[in-house]
mmCIF file with all atom_site columns, C-alpha atoms in Angstrom:
data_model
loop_
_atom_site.group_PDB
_atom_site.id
_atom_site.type_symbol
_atom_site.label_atom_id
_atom_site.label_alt_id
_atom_site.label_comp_id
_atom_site.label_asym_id
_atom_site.label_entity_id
_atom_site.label_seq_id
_atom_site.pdbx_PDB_ins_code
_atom_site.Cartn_x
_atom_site.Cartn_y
_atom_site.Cartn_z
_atom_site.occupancy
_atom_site.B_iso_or_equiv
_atom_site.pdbx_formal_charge
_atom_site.auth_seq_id
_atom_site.auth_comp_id
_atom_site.auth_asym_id
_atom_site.auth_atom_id
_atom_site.pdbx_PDB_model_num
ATOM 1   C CA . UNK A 1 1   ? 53.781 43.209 16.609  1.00 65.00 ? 1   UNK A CA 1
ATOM 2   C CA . UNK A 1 2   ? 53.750 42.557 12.682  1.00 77.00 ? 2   UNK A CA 1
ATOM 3   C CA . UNK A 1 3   ? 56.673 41.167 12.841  1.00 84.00 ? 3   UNK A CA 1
ATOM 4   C CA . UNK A 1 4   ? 55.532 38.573 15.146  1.00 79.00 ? 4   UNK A CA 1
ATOM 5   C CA . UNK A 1 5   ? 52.433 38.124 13.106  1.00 78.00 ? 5   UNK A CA 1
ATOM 6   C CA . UNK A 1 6   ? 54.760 37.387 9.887   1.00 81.00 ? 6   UNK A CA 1
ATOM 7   C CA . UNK A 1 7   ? 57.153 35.029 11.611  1.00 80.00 ? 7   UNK A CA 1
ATOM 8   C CA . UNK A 1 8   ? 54.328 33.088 13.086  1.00 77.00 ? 8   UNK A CA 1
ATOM 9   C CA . UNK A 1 9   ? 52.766 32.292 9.319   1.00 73.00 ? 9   UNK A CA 1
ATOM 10  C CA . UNK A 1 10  ? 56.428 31.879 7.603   1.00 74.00 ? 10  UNK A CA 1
ATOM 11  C CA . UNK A 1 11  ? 56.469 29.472 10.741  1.00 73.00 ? 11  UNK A CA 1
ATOM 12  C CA . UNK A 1 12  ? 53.332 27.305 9.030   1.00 68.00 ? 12  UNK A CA 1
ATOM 13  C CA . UNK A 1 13  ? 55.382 27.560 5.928   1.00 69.00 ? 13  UNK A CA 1
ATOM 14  C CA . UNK A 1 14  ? 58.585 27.001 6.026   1.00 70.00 ? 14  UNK A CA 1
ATOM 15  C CA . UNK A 1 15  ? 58.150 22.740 6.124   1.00 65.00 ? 15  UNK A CA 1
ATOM 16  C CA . UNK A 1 16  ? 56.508 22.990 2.940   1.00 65.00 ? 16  UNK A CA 1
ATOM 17  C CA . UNK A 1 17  ? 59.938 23.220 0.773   1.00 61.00 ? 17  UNK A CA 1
ATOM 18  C CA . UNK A 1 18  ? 59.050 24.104 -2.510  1.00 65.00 ? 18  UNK A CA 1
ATOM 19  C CA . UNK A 1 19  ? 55.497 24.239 -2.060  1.00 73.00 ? 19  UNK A CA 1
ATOM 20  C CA . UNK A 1 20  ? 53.592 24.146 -6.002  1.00 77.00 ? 20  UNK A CA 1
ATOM 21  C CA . UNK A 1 21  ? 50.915 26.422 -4.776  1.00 86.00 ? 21  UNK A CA 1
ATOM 22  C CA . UNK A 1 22  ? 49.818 29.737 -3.370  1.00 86.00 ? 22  UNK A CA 1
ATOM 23  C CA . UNK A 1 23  ? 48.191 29.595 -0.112  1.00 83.00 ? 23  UNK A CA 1
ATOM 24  C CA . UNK A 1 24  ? 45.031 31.438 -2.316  1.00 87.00 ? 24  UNK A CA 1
ATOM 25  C CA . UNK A 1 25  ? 45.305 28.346 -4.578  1.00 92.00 ? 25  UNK A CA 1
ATOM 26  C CA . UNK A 1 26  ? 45.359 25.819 -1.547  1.00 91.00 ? 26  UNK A CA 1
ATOM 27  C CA . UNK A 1 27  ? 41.992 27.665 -0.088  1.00 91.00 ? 27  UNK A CA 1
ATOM 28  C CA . UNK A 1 28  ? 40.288 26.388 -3.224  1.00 95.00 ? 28  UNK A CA 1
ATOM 29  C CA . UNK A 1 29  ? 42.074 22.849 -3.148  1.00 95.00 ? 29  UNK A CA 1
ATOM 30  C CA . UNK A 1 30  ? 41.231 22.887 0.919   1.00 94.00 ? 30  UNK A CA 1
ATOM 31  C CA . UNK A 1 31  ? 37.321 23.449 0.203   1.00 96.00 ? 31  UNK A CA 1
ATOM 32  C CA . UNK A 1 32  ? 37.205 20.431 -2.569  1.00 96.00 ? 32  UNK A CA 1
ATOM 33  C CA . UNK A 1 33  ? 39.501 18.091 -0.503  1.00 96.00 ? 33  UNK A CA 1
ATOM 34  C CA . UNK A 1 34  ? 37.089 18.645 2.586   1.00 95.00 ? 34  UNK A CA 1
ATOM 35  C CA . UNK A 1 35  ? 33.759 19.195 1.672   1.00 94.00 ? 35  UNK A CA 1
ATOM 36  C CA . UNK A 1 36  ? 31.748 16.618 -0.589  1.00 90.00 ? 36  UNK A CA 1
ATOM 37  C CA . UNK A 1 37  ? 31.034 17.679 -3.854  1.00 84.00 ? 37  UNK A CA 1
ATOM 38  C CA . UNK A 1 38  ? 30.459 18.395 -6.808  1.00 89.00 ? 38  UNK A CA 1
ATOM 39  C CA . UNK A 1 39  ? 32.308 21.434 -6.528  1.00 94.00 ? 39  UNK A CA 1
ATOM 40  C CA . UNK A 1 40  ? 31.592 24.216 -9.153  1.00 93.00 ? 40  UNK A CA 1
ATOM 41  C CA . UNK A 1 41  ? 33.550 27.324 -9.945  1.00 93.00 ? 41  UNK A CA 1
ATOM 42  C CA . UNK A 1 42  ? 30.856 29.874 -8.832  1.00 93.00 ? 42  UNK A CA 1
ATOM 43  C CA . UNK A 1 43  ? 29.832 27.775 -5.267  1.00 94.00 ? 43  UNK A CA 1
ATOM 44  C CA . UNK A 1 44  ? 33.676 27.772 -4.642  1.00 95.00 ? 44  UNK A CA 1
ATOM 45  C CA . UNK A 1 45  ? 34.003 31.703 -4.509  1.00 94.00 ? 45  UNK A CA 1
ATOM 46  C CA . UNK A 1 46  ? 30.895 31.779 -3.124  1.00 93.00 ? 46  UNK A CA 1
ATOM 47  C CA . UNK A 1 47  ? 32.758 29.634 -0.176  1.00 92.00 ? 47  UNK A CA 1
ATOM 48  C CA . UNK A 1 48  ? 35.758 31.932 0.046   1.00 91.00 ? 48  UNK A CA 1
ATOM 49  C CA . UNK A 1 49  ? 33.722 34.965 -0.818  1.00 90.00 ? 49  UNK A CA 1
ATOM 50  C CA . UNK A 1 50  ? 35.671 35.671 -4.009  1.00 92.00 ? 50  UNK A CA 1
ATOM 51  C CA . UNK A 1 51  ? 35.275 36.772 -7.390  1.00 94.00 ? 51  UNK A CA 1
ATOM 52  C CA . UNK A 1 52  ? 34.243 33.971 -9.818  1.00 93.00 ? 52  UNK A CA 1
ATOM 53  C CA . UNK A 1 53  ? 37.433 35.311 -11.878 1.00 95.00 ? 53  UNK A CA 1
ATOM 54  C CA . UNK A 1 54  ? 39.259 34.735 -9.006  1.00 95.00 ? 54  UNK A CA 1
ATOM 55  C CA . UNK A 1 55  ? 38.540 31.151 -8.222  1.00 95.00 ? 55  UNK A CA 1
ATOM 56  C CA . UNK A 1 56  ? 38.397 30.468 -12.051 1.00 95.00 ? 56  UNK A CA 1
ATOM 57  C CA . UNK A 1 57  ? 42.451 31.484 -12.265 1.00 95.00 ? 57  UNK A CA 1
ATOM 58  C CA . UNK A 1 58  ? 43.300 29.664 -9.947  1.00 96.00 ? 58  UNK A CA 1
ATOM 59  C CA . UNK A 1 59  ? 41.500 26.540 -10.626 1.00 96.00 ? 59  UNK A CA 1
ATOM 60  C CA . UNK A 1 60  ? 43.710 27.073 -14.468 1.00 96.00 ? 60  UNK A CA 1
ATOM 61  C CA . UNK A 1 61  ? 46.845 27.408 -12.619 1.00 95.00 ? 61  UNK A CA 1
ATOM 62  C CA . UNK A 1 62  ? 45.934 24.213 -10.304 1.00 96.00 ? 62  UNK A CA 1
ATOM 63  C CA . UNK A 1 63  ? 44.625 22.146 -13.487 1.00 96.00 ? 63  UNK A CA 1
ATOM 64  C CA . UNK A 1 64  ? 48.158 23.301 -14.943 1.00 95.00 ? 64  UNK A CA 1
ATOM 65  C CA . UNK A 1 65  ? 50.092 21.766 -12.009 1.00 94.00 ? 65  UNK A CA 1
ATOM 66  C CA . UNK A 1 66  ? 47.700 18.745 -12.013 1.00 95.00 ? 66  UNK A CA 1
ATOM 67  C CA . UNK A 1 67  ? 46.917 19.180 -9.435  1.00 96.00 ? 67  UNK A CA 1
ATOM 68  C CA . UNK A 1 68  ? 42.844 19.873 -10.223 1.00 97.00 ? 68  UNK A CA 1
ATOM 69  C CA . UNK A 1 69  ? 40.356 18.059 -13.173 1.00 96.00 ? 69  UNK A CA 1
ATOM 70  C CA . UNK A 1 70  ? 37.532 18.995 -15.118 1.00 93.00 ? 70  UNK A CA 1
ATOM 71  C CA . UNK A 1 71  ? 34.797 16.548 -15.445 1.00 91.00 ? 71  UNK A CA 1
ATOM 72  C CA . UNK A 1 72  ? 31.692 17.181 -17.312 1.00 88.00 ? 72  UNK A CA 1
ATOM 73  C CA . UNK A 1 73  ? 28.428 16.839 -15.662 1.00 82.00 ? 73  UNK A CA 1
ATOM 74  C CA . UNK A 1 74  ? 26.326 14.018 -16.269 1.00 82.00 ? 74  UNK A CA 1
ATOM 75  C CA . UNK A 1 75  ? 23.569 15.830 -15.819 1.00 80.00 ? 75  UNK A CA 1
ATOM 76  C CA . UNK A 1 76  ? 24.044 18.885 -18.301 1.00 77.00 ? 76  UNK A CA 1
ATOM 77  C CA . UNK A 1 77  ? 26.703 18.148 -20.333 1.00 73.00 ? 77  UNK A CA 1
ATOM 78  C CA . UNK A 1 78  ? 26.830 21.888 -20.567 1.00 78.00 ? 78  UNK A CA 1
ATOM 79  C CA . UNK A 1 79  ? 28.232 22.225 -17.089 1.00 83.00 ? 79  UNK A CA 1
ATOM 80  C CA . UNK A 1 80  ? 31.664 21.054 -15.199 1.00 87.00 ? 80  UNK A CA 1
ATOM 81  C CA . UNK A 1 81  ? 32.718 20.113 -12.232 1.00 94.00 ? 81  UNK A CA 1
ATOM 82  C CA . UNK A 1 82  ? 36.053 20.583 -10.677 1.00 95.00 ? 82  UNK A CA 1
ATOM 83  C CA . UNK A 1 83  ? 37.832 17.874 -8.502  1.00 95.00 ? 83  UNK A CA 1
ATOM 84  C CA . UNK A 1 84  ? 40.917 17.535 -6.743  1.00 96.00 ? 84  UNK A CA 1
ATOM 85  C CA . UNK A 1 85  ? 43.359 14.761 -8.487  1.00 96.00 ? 85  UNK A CA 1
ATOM 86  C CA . UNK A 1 86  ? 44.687 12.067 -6.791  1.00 97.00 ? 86  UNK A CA 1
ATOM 87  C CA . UNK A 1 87  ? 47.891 14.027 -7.163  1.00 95.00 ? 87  UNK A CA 1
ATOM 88  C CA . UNK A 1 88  ? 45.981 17.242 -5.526  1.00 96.00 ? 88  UNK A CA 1
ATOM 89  C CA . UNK A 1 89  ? 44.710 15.055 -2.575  1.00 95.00 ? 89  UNK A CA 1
ATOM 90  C CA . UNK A 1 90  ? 48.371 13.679 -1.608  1.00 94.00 ? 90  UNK A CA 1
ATOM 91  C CA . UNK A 1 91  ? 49.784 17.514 -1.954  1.00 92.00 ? 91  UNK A CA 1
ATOM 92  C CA . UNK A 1 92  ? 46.767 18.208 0.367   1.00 93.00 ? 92  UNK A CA 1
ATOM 93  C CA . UNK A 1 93  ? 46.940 15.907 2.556   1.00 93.00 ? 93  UNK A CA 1
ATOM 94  C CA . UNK A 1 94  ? 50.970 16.902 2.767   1.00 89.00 ? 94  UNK A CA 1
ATOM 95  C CA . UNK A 1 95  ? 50.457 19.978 4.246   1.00 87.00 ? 95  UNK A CA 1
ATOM 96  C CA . UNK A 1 96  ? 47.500 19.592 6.174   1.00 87.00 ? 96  UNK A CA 1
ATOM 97  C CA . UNK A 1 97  ? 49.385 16.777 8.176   1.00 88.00 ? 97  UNK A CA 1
ATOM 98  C CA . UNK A 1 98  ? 52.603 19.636 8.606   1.00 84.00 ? 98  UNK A CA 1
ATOM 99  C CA . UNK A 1 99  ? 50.004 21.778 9.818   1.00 84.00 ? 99  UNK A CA 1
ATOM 100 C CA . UNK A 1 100 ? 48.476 19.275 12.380  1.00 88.00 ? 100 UNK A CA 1
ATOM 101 C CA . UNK A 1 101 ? 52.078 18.408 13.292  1.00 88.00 ? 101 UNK A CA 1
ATOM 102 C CA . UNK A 1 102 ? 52.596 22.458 13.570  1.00 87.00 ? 102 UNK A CA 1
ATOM 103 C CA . UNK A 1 103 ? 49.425 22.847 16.011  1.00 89.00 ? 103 UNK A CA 1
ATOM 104 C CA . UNK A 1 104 ? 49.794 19.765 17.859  1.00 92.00 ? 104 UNK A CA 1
ATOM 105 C CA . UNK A 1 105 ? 53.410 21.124 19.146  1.00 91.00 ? 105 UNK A CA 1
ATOM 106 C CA . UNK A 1 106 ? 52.111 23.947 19.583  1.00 90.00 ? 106 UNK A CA 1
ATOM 107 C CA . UNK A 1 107 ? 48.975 22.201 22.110  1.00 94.00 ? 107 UNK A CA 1
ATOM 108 C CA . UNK A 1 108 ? 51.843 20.417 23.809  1.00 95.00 ? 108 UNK A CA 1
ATOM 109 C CA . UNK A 1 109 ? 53.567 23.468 24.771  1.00 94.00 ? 109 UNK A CA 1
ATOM 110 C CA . UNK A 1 110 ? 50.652 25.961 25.518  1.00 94.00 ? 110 UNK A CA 1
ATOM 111 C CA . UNK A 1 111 ? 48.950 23.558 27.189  1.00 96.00 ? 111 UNK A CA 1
ATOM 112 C CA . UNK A 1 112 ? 44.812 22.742 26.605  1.00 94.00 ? 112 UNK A CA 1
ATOM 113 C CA . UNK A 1 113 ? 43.559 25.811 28.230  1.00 95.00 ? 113 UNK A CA 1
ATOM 114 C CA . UNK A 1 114 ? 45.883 28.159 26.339  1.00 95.00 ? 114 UNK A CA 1
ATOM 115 C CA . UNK A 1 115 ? 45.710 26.384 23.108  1.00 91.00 ? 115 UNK A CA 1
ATOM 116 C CA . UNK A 1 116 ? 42.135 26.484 23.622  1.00 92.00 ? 116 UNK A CA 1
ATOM 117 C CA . UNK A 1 117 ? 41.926 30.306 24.282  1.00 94.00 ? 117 UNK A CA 1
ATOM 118 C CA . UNK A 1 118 ? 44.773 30.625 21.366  1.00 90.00 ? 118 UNK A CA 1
ATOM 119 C CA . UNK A 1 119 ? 41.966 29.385 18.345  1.00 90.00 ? 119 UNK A CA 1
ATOM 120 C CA . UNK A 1 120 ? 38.881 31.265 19.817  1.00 92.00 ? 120 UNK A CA 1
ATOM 121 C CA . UNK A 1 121 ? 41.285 34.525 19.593  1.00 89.00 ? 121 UNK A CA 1
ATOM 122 C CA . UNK A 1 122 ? 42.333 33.426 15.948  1.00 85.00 ? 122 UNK A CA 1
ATOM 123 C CA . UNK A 1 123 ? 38.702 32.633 15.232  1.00 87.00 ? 123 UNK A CA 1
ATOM 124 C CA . UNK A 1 124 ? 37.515 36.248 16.845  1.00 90.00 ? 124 UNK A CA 1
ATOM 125 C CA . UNK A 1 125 ? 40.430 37.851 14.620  1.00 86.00 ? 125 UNK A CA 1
ATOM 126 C CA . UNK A 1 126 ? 38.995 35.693 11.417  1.00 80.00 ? 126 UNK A CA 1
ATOM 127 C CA . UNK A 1 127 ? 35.529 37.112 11.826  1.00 84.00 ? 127 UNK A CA 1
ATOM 128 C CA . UNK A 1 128 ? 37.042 40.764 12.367  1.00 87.00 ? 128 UNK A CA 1
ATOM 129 C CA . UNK A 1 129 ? 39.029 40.497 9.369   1.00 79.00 ? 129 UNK A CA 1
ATOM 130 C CA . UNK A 1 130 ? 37.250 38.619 7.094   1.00 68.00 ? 130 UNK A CA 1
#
Protein backbone atom coordinates (compact mmCIF):
# COMPACT_ATOMS: atom_id res chain seq x y z
CA UNK A 1 0.00 0.00 0.00
CA UNK A 2 2.81 2.75 0.59
CA UNK A 3 4.42 1.75 -2.04
CA UNK A 4 1.61 2.44 -4.26
CA UNK A 5 1.04 5.70 -2.53
CA UNK A 6 4.85 6.72 -3.37
CA UNK A 7 4.82 5.60 -6.98
CA UNK A 8 1.61 7.40 -7.60
CA UNK A 9 3.28 11.02 -6.42
CA UNK A 10 6.90 10.18 -8.07
CA UNK A 11 4.27 9.59 -10.96
CA UNK A 12 3.20 13.62 -10.72
CA UNK A 13 6.88 14.18 -10.64
CA UNK A 14 8.83 12.59 -12.70
CA UNK A 15 7.89 15.13 -16.02
CA UNK A 16 9.22 17.86 -14.11
CA UNK A 17 13.11 17.08 -14.99
CA UNK A 18 15.09 19.09 -12.90
CA UNK A 19 12.45 20.78 -11.16
CA UNK A 20 14.12 24.31 -9.19
CA UNK A 21 11.77 23.85 -6.34
CA UNK A 22 10.45 21.80 -3.47
CA UNK A 23 6.94 20.84 -3.71
CA UNK A 24 6.76 22.97 -0.01
CA UNK A 25 8.21 25.89 -2.05
CA UNK A 26 5.65 25.42 -5.02
CA UNK A 27 2.61 25.45 -2.25
CA UNK A 28 3.65 29.03 -1.58
CA UNK A 29 4.29 29.91 -5.39
CA UNK A 30 0.71 27.91 -6.10
CA UNK A 31 -1.23 30.28 -3.51
CA UNK A 32 0.34 33.69 -5.15
CA UNK A 33 -0.01 32.41 -8.79
CA UNK A 34 -3.81 31.62 -8.02
CA UNK A 35 -5.23 33.78 -5.67
CA UNK A 36 -5.22 37.72 -6.16
CA UNK A 37 -3.11 39.52 -4.01
CA UNK A 38 -1.19 41.25 -2.30
CA UNK A 39 0.22 38.34 -0.79
CA UNK A 40 2.08 38.80 2.60
CA UNK A 41 4.37 36.44 4.42
CA UNK A 42 2.13 35.91 7.52
CA UNK A 43 -1.48 35.50 5.29
CA UNK A 44 0.57 32.92 3.22
CA UNK A 45 1.22 30.48 6.26
CA UNK A 46 -1.84 31.38 7.45
CA UNK A 47 -3.10 29.71 3.94
CA UNK A 48 -0.99 26.59 4.29
CA UNK A 49 -1.27 26.61 8.03
CA UNK A 50 2.47 27.03 8.56
CA UNK A 51 4.88 28.69 10.62
CA UNK A 52 5.63 32.30 9.51
CA UNK A 53 9.43 30.98 9.62
CA UNK A 54 8.41 28.51 7.44
CA UNK A 55 6.87 30.42 4.62
CA UNK A 56 9.54 33.20 5.21
CA UNK A 57 12.48 30.44 4.11
CA UNK A 58 11.07 29.56 1.54
CA UNK A 59 9.97 32.72 0.05
CA UNK A 60 14.35 33.49 0.49
CA UNK A 61 15.07 30.38 -1.30
CA UNK A 62 12.32 31.27 -4.14
CA UNK A 63 13.55 35.09 -4.29
CA UNK A 64 17.11 33.30 -4.67
CA UNK A 65 15.98 31.26 -7.72
CA UNK A 66 14.01 34.31 -9.03
CA UNK A 67 11.64 32.96 -9.01
CA UNK A 68 9.65 35.39 -6.21
CA UNK A 69 9.97 39.60 -5.65
CA UNK A 70 9.70 41.88 -2.93
CA UNK A 71 7.82 45.00 -3.51
CA UNK A 72 7.27 47.56 -0.93
CA UNK A 73 3.86 48.63 -0.07
CA UNK A 74 2.55 51.76 -1.19
CA UNK A 75 0.66 52.07 1.54
CA UNK A 76 3.23 51.61 4.52
CA UNK A 77 6.38 51.72 3.18
CA UNK A 78 7.14 49.73 6.26
CA UNK A 79 5.52 46.63 4.86
CA UNK A 80 6.20 44.16 1.67
CA UNK A 81 4.56 42.28 -0.46
CA UNK A 82 5.64 39.17 -2.16
CA UNK A 83 4.82 38.33 -5.88
CA UNK A 84 5.49 35.68 -8.18
CA UNK A 85 8.01 36.86 -11.17
CA UNK A 86 7.25 36.56 -14.52
CA UNK A 87 9.89 33.87 -14.38
CA UNK A 88 7.85 32.20 -11.26
CA UNK A 89 4.53 32.35 -13.27
CA UNK A 90 6.02 30.42 -16.47
CA UNK A 91 7.72 27.70 -13.92
CA UNK A 92 4.12 27.65 -12.52
CA UNK A 93 2.29 27.49 -15.12
CA UNK A 94 4.90 24.50 -16.34
CA UNK A 95 3.88 22.21 -13.98
CA UNK A 96 0.46 22.95 -13.38
CA UNK A 97 -0.18 22.21 -17.20
CA UNK A 98 2.00 18.53 -16.55
CA UNK A 99 -0.32 18.10 -13.85
CA UNK A 100 -3.56 18.81 -15.89
CA UNK A 101 -2.00 16.67 -18.63
CA UNK A 102 -1.32 13.97 -15.63
CA UNK A 103 -5.16 14.10 -14.44
CA UNK A 104 -6.71 14.47 -17.68
CA UNK A 105 -5.12 10.86 -18.71
CA UNK A 106 -5.91 9.79 -15.87
CA UNK A 107 -10.08 11.02 -16.48
CA UNK A 108 -9.71 9.33 -19.84
CA UNK A 109 -8.88 6.08 -18.45
CA UNK A 110 -11.01 5.92 -15.18
CA UNK A 111 -13.69 7.21 -16.79
CA UNK A 112 -16.07 10.39 -15.26
CA UNK A 113 -17.69 8.44 -12.58
CA UNK A 114 -14.44 6.95 -11.25
CA UNK A 115 -12.39 9.98 -11.71
CA UNK A 116 -15.10 11.67 -10.02
CA UNK A 117 -15.21 9.28 -6.96
CA UNK A 118 -11.14 9.24 -7.27
CA UNK A 119 -10.89 13.36 -6.05
CA UNK A 120 -13.75 13.20 -3.40
CA UNK A 121 -11.57 10.16 -1.84
CA UNK A 122 -8.32 12.37 -2.23
CA UNK A 123 -10.27 15.32 -0.89
CA UNK A 124 -11.76 13.04 2.21
CA UNK A 125 -7.98 11.82 2.73
CA UNK A 126 -6.83 15.78 2.57
CA UNK A 127 -9.21 16.73 5.33
CA UNK A 128 -8.13 13.52 7.43
CA UNK A 129 -4.63 14.34 7.08
CA UNK A 130 -4.36 17.78 7.06
Amino acid sequence: MDAEIMRFCRAFMRDMGDMPIRNSQYAVLNIMCTTPGPHVPVGLAETLGVSKAMVSAHLAALMKRGLVVRVPSPEDGRSVYVMPSKRGKDLFNKIAQVNNEKLNLIKTQLGAKKFDAFIKLVSQVNQIID
